[in-house]
Coordinates of C-alpha atoms and ligand atoms in Angstrom, one line a residue:
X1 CA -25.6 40.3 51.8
X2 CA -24.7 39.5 48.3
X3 CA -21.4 41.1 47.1
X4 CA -19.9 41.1 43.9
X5 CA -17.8 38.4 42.3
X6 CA -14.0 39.3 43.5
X7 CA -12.0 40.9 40.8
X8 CA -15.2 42.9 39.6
X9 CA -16.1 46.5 40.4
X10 CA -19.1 48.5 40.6
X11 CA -18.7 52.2 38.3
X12 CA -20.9 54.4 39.6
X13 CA -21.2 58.3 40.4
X14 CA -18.7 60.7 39.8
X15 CA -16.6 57.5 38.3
X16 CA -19.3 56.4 36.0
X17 CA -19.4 60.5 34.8
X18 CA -15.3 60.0 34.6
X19 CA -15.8 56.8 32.5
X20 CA -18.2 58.4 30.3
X21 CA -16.4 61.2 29.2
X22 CA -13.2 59.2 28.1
X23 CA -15.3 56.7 26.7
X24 CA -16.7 60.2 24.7
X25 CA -13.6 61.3 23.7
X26 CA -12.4 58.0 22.5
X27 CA -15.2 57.8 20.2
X28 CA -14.3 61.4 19.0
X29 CA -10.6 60.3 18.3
X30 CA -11.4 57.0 16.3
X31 CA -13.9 58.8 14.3
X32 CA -10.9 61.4 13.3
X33 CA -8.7 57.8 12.5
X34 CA -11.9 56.7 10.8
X35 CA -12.3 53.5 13.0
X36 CA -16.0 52.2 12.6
X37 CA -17.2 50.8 16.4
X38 CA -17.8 46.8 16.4
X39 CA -19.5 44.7 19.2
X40 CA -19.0 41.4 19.0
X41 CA -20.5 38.8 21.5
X42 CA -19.4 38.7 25.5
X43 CA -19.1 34.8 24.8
X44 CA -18.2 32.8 21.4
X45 CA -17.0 29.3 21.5
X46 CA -14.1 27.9 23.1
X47 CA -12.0 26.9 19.9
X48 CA -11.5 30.6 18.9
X49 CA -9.7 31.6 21.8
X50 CA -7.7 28.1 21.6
X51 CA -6.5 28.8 17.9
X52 CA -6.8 32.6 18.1
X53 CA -4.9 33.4 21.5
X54 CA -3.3 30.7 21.6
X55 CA -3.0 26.7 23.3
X56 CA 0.0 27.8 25.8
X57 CA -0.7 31.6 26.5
X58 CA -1.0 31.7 29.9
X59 CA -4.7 33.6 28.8
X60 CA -6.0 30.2 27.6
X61 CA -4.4 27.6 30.3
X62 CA -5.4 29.5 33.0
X63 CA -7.2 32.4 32.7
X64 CA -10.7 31.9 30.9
X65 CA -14.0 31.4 32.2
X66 CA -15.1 28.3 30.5
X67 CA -18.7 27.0 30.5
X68 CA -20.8 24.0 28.6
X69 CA -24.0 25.8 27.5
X70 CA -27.4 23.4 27.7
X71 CA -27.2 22.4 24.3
X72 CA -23.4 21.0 25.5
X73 CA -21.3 23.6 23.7
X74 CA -18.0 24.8 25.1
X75 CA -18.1 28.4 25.4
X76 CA -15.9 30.7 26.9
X77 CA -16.5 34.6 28.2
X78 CA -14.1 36.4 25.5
X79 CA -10.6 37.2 27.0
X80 CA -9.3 40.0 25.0
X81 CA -11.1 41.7 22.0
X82 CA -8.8 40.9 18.9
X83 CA -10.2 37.0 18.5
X84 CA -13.4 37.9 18.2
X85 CA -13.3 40.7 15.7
X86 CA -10.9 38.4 13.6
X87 CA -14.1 35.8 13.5
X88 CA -16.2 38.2 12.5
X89 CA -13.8 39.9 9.8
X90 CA -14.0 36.1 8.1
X91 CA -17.8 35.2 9.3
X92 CA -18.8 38.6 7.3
X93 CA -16.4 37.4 4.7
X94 CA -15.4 41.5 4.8
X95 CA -12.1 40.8 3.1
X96 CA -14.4 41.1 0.1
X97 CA -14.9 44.6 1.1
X98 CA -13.2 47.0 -1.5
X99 CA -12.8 49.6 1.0
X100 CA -9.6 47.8 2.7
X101 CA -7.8 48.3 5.3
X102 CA -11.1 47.7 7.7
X103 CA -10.6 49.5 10.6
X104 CA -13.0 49.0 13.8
X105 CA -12.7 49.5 17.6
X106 CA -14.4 48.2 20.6
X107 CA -15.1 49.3 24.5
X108 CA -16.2 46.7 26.6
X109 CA -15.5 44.2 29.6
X110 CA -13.2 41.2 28.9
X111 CA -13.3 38.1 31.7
X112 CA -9.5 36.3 32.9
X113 CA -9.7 35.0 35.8
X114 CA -6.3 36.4 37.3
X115 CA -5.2 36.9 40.8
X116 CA -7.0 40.5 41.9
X117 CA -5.0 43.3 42.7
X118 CA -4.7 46.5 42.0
X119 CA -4.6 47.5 38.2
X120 CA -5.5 43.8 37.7
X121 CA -9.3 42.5 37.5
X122 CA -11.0 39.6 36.8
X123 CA -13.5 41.6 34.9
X124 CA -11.2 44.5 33.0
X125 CA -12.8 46.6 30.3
X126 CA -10.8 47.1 27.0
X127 CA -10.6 50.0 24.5
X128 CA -9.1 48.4 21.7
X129 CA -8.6 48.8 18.1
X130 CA -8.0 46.9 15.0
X131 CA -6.6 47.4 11.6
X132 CA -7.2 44.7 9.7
X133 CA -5.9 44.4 5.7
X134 CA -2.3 46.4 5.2
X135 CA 1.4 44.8 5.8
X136 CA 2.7 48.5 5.4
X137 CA 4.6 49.8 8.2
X138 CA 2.5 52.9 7.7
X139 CA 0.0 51.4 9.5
X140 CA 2.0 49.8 12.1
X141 CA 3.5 53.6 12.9
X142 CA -0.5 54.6 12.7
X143 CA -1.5 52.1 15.3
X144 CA 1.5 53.2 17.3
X145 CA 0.5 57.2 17.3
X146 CA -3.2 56.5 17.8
X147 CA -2.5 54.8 21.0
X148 CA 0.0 58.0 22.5
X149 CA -2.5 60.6 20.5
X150 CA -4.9 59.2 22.7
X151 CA -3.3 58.8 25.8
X152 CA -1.8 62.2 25.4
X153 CA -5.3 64.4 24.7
X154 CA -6.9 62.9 27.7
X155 CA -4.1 64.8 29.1
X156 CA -1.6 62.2 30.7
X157 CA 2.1 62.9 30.2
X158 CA 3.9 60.4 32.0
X159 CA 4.1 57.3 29.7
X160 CA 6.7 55.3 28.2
X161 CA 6.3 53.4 24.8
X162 CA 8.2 50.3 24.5
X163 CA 8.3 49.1 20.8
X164 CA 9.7 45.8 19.3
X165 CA 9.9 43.2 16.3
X166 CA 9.6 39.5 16.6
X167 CA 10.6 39.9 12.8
X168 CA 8.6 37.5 9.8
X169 CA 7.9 33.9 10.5
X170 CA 11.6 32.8 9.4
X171 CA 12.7 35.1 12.3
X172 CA 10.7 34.3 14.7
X173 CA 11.3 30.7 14.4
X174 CA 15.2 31.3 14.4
X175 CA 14.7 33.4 17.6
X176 CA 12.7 30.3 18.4
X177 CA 15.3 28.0 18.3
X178 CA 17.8 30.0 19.8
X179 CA 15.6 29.9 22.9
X180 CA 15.4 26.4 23.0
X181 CA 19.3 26.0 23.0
X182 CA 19.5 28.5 25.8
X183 CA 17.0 27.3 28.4
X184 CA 17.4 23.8 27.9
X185 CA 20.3 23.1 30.0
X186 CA 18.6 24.9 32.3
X187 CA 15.7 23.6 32.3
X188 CA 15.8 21.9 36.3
X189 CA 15.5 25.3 37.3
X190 CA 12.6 26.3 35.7
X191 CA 9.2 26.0 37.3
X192 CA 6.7 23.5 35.9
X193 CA 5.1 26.1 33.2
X194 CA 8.0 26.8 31.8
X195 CA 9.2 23.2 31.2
X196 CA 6.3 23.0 29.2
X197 CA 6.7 25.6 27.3
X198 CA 10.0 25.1 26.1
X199 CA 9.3 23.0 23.3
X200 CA 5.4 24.2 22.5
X201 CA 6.3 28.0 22.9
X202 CA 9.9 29.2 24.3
X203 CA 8.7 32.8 23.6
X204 CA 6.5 32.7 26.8
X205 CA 9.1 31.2 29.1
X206 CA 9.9 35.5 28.6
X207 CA 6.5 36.0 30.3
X208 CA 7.3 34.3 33.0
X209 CA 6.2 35.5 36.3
X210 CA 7.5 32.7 38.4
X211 CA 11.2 32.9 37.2
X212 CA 11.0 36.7 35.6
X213 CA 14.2 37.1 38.4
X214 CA 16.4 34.4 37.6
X215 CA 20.0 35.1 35.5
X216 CA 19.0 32.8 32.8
X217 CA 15.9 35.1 32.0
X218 CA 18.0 38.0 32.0
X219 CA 21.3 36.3 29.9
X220 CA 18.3 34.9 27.4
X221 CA 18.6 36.1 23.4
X222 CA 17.2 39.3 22.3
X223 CA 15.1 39.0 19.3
X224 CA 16.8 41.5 17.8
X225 CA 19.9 39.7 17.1
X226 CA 17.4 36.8 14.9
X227 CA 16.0 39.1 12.6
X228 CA 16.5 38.8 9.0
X229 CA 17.1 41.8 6.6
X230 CA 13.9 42.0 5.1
X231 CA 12.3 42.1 8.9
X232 CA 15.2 44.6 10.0
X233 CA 14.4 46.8 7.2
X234 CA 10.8 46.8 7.8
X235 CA 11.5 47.8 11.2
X236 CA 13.5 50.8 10.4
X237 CA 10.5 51.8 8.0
X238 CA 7.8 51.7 10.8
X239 CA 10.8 54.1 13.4
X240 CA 11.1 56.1 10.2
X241 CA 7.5 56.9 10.5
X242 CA 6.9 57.6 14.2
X243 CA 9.8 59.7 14.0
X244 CA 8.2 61.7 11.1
X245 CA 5.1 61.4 13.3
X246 CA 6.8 63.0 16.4
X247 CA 6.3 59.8 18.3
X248 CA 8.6 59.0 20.7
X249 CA 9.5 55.4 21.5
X250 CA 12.2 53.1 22.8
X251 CA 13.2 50.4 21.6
X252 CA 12.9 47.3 24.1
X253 CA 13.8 44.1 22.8
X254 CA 12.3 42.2 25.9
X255 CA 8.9 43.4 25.1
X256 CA 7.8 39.9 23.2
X257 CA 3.8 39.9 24.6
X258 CA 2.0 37.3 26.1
X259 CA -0.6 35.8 23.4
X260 CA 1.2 33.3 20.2
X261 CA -0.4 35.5 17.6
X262 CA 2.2 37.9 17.3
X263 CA 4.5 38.9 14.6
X264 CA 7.0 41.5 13.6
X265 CA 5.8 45.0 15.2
X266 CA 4.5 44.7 19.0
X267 CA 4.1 47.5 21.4
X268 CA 3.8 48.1 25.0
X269 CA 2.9 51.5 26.9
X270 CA 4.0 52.2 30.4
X271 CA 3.0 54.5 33.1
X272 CA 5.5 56.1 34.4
X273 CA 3.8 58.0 37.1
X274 CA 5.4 57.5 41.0
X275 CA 4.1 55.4 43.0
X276 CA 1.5 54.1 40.3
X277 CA 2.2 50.3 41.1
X278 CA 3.5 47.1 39.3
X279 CA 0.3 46.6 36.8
X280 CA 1.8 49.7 35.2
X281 CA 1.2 48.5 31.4
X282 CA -1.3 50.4 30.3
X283 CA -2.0 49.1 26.5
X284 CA -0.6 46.6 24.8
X285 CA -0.8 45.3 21.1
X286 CA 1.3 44.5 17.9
X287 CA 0.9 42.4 14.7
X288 CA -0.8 39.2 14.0
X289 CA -0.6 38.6 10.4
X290 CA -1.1 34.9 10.9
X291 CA -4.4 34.8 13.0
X292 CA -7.1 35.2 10.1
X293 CA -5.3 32.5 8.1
X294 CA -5.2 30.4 11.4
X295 CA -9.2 30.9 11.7
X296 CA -10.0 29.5 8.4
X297 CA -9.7 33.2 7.0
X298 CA -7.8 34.0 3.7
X299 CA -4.2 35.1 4.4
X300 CA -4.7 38.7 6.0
X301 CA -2.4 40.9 7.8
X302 CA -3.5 43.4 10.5
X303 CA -2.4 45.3 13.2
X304 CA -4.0 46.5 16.4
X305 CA -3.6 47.6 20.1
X306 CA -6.4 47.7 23.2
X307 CA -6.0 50.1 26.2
X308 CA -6.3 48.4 29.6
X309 CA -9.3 51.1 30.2
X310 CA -9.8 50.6 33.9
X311 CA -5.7 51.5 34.3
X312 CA -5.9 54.5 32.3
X313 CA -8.5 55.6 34.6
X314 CA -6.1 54.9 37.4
X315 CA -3.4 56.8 35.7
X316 CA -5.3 59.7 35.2
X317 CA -6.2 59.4 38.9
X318 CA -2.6 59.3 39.6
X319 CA -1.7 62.1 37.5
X320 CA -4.6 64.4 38.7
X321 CA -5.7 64.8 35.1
X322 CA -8.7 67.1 35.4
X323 CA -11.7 65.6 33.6
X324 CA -15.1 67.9 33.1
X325 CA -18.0 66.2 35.0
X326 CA -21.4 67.7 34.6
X327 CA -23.0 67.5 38.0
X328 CA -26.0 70.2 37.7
X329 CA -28.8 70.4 36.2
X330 CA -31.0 72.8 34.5
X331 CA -34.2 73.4 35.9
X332 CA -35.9 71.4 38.8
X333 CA -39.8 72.0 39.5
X334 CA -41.8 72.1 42.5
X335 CA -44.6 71.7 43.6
X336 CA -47.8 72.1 45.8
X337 CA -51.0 70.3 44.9
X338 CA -52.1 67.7 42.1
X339 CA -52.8 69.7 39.7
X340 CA -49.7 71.4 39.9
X341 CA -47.8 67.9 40.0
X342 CA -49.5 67.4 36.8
X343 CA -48.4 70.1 35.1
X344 CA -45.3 69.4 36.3
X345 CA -45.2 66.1 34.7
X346 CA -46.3 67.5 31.6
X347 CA -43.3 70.3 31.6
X348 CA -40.7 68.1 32.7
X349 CA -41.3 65.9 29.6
X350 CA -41.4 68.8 27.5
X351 CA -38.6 70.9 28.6
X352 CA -36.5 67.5 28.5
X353 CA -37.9 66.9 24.9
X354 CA -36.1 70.6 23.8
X355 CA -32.7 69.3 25.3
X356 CA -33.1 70.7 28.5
X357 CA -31.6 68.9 31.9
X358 CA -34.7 68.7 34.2
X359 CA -35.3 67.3 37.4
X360 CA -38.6 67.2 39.7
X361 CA -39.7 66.2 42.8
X362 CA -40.7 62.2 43.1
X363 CA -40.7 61.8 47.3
X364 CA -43.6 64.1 48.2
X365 CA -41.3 66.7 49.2
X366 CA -42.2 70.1 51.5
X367 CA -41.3 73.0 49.3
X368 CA -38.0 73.8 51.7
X369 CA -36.8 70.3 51.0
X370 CA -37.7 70.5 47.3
X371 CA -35.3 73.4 47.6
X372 CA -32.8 71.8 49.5
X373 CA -32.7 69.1 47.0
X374 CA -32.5 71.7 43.9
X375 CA -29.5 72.9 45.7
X376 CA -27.5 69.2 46.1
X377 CA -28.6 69.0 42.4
X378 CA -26.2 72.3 41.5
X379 CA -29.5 73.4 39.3
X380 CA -29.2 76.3 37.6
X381 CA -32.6 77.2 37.9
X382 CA -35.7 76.5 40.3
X383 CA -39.6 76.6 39.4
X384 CA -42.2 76.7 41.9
X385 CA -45.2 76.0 40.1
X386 CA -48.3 77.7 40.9
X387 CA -51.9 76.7 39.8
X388 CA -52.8 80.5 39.5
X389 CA -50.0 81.5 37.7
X390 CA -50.6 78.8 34.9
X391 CA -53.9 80.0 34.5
X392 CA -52.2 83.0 33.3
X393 CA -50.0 80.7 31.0
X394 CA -47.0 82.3 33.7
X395 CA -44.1 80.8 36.2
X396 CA -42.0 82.5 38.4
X397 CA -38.4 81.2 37.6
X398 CA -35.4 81.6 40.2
X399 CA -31.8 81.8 39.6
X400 CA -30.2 79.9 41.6
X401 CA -27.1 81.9 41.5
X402 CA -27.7 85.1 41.3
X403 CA -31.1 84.7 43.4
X404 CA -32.9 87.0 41.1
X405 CA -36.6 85.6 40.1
X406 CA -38.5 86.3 37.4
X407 CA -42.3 86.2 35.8
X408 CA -41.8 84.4 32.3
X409 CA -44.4 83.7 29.8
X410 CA -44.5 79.7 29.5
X411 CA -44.7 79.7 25.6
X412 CA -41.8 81.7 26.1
X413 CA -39.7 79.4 28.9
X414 CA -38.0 77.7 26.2
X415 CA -36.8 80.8 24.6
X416 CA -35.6 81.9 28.3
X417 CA -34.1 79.1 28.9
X418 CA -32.4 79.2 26.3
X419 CA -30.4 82.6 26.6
X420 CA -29.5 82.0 30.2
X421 CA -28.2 79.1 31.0
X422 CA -24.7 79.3 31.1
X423 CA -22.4 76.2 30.2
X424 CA -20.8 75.0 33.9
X425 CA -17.5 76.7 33.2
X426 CA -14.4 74.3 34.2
X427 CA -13.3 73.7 37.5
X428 CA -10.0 74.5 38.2
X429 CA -9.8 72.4 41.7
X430 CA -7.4 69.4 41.8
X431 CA -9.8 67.3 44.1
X432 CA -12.6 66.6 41.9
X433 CA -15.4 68.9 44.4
X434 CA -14.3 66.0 46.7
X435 CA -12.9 68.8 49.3
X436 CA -13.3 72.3 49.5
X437 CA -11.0 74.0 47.2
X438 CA -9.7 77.8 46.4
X439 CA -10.5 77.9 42.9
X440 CA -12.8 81.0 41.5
X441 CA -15.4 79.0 40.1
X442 CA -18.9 78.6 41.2
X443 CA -18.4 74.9 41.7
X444 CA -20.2 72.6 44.1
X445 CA -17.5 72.2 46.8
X446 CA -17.8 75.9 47.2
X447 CA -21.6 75.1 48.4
X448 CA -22.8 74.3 51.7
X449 CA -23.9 70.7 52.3
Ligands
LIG1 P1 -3.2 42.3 26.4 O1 -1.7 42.7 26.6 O2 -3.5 40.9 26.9 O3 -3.5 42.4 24.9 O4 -4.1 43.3 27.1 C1 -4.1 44.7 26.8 C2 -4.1 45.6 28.0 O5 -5.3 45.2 28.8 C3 -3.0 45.4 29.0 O6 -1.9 46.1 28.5 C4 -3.6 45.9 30.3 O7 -3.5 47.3 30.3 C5 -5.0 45.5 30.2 N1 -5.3 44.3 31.0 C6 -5.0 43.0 30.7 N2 -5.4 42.2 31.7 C7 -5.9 43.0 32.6 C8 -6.5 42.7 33.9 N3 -6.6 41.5 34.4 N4 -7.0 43.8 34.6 C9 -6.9 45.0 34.1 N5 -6.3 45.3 32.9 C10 -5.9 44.3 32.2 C11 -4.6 42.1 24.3 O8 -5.6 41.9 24.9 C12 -4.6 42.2 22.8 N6 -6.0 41.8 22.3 C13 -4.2 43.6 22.3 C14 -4.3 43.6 20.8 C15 -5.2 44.2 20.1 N7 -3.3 43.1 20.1 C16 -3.7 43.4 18.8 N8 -4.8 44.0 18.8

């Protein structure tokens, strides 16, 4: 048998309904923030995620899926979305745009090739966003409130949001050099990573895996202590706001991020929900008011922040957040002979033309197993359709839940339809219909198998 690759998963059934419906109400949210959606390509070439990301981010040294296309082209499966939509911000020269800050957002599967466990894939979907064009703090604290607004109408509660500042440039290379002069006598005791990094990138010793529990990691400068006014003060403006903003927020001065493009603001969001596991970040993002520049773009600043979609899932899980899923349908015809089959195609078609959720029988059913079927279906309504009947221009229609039937005039189904389907009214379970349940609903687990 063929499985799939490890550190991939299949989304199907009432998961793929799950993932729909947050992906639905993200696009609902953005389009309040007035975030345009972008899709930029699954691969681009192996240079932007070198200069982008970053040479010594762990992402880039060990974590991409690299491949020579046949025209002999490095090329790399994209690692996290913000690269990419930089490259295209410059390719479609869009700092030309009057309508600045440019603000886009992107669903879609990103490739590292990590260690799978739980919360941690090889192929992981991003929700991400990106607000490319403003230095004001104003939209650092936007970026910030977007990312708990969403997390906090799909209904989860417990989460933590751990902010920080890696200050301007001149910070951040005083922070810099303060690392250096900490580690380096230390140095023996680091494992081979970090020895590299020490000189190329100190920051990321931080992100250290290997030594994360070692006293010299925890006795290390806090980059708070390396910030210069202007980058204090710039801080205090972007707390100002979230507090205006009711956004509550710690600040967490180990919270430095694993890619090189950072600067000043970066974020973190926890779950804080028991028992939820280590791979309990649940978005990340911050500033990166260097990368465009570092692409070849005109000096641009931006801002942005990407939802580790496939852990917010979790969470929810976790949490028991109740999500809608629409598991019925409308209408489902039956059948007897041909003719009756053709009608049946040529009512399905219509009936799903006017908006209607129709189903039909494709397995040269008996009528009780066309039944049956309508009934592990959750349809609202069942058809038999019979050849003397249409000559009349009639169907008998059943409802399914209150078992009463009915002769309807077919120029008139539509109209019937119409006024008596009733919107499935949420379920109040906990389980998801995955067990019977004592709610008062109509809802499938109250139905026999
Ligand atoms: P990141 O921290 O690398 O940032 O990833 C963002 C989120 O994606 C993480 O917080 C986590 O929830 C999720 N994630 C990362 N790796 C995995 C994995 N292997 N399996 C499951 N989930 C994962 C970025 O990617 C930046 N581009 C964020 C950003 C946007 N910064 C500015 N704009």
């Amino acid at each position: 048998m063929i499985t799939k690759p490890k550190g991939t998963k299949d989304i199907y059934g009432t998961e793929a309904k799950r993932w729909q419906y947050v992906s639905k109400v993200i696009d609902e949210v953005m389009e309040k923030y007035n975030y345009n959606f972008i899709r930029v390509p699954v691969f681009e070439s192996s240079e932007l995620f070198h200069r982008g990301v970053g040479e010594t981010t762990d992402i880039v040294t060990k974590e991409t899926y690299d491949f020579t296309d046949r025209g002999g082209r490095n090329m790399t499966l994209r690692p996290e979305g913000t690269a990419g939509v930089a490259r295209s911000f410059i390719e479609n020269k869009m700092y030309g745009d009057n309508n600045q800050p440019i603000k886009f957002y992107y669903n879609c599967p990103m490739y590292r090739y990590e260690r799978p466990q739980a919360g941690r894939y090889r192929e992981l979907t991003q929700f991400g966003y990106e607000l490319i064009g403003s230095d004001d703090p104003l939209a650092d604290a936007e970026v910030i409130s977007l990312a708990v607004n969403i997390y906090k109408i799909l209904g989860l509660k417990e989460i933590k949001v751990n902010i920080n500042t890696l200050g301007d440039a001149i910070s951040r290379n005083n922070y810099r050099e303060a690392l250096i002069n900490h580690f380096k006598p230390y140095i023996h005791k680091l494992c081979s990573d970090c020895k590299e990094r020490l000189e190329k990138n100190p920051l990321r010793i931080l992100d250290c895996k290997v030594d994360a529990d070692k006293e010299i990691m925890k006795t290390a400068p806090k980059t708070i202590d390396y910030l210069n006014d202007e980058s204090k003060e710039r801080f205090e403006k972007v707390k100002e706001y979230l507090e205006v903003m009711g956004i509550e927020y710690v600040v967490d001065p180990s919270v430095v991020r694993g890619l090189d493009y950072y600067n000043h603001t970066v974020f973190e969001v926890e779950a804080k929900i028991e028992g939820f596991g280590a791979q309990n970040v649940i978005g990340a993002g911050g500033r990166y008011n260097g990368m465009i520049e570092q692409l070849g773009g005109p000096s641009t600043p931006a801002i942005g922040f990407a939802v580790g979609f496939d852990r917010l899932m979790l969470a929810l899980e976790y949490e028991k957040v109740k999500i809608p899923v629409n598991s019925s349908v409308d209408l489902f015809l039956l059948y007897v002979n041909d003719d009756e089959k053709k009608y049946a195609a040529y009512l399905t078609n219509e009936l799903r033309m006017n908006g209607f959720v129709v189903e039909t029988d494709y397995l040269s059913r008996s009528l009780k197993a066309g039944f049956k079927q309508a009934d592990r279906l959750n349809s609202k309504f069942t058809i038999v359709l019979n050849s003397e009947m249409l000559e009349n221009n009639e169907v008998k229609i059943k409802n399914n839940k209150t078992k009463e039937e009915e002769i309807v005039s077919i120029d008139a189904l539509i109209y019937y339809l119409d006024e008596n389907i009733i919107e499935d009214e949420e379920c109040e379970c906990e389980d998801d219909h995955q067990h019977e349940c004592s709610c008062s609903h109509d809802c499938k687990c109250h139905k026999e198998d």
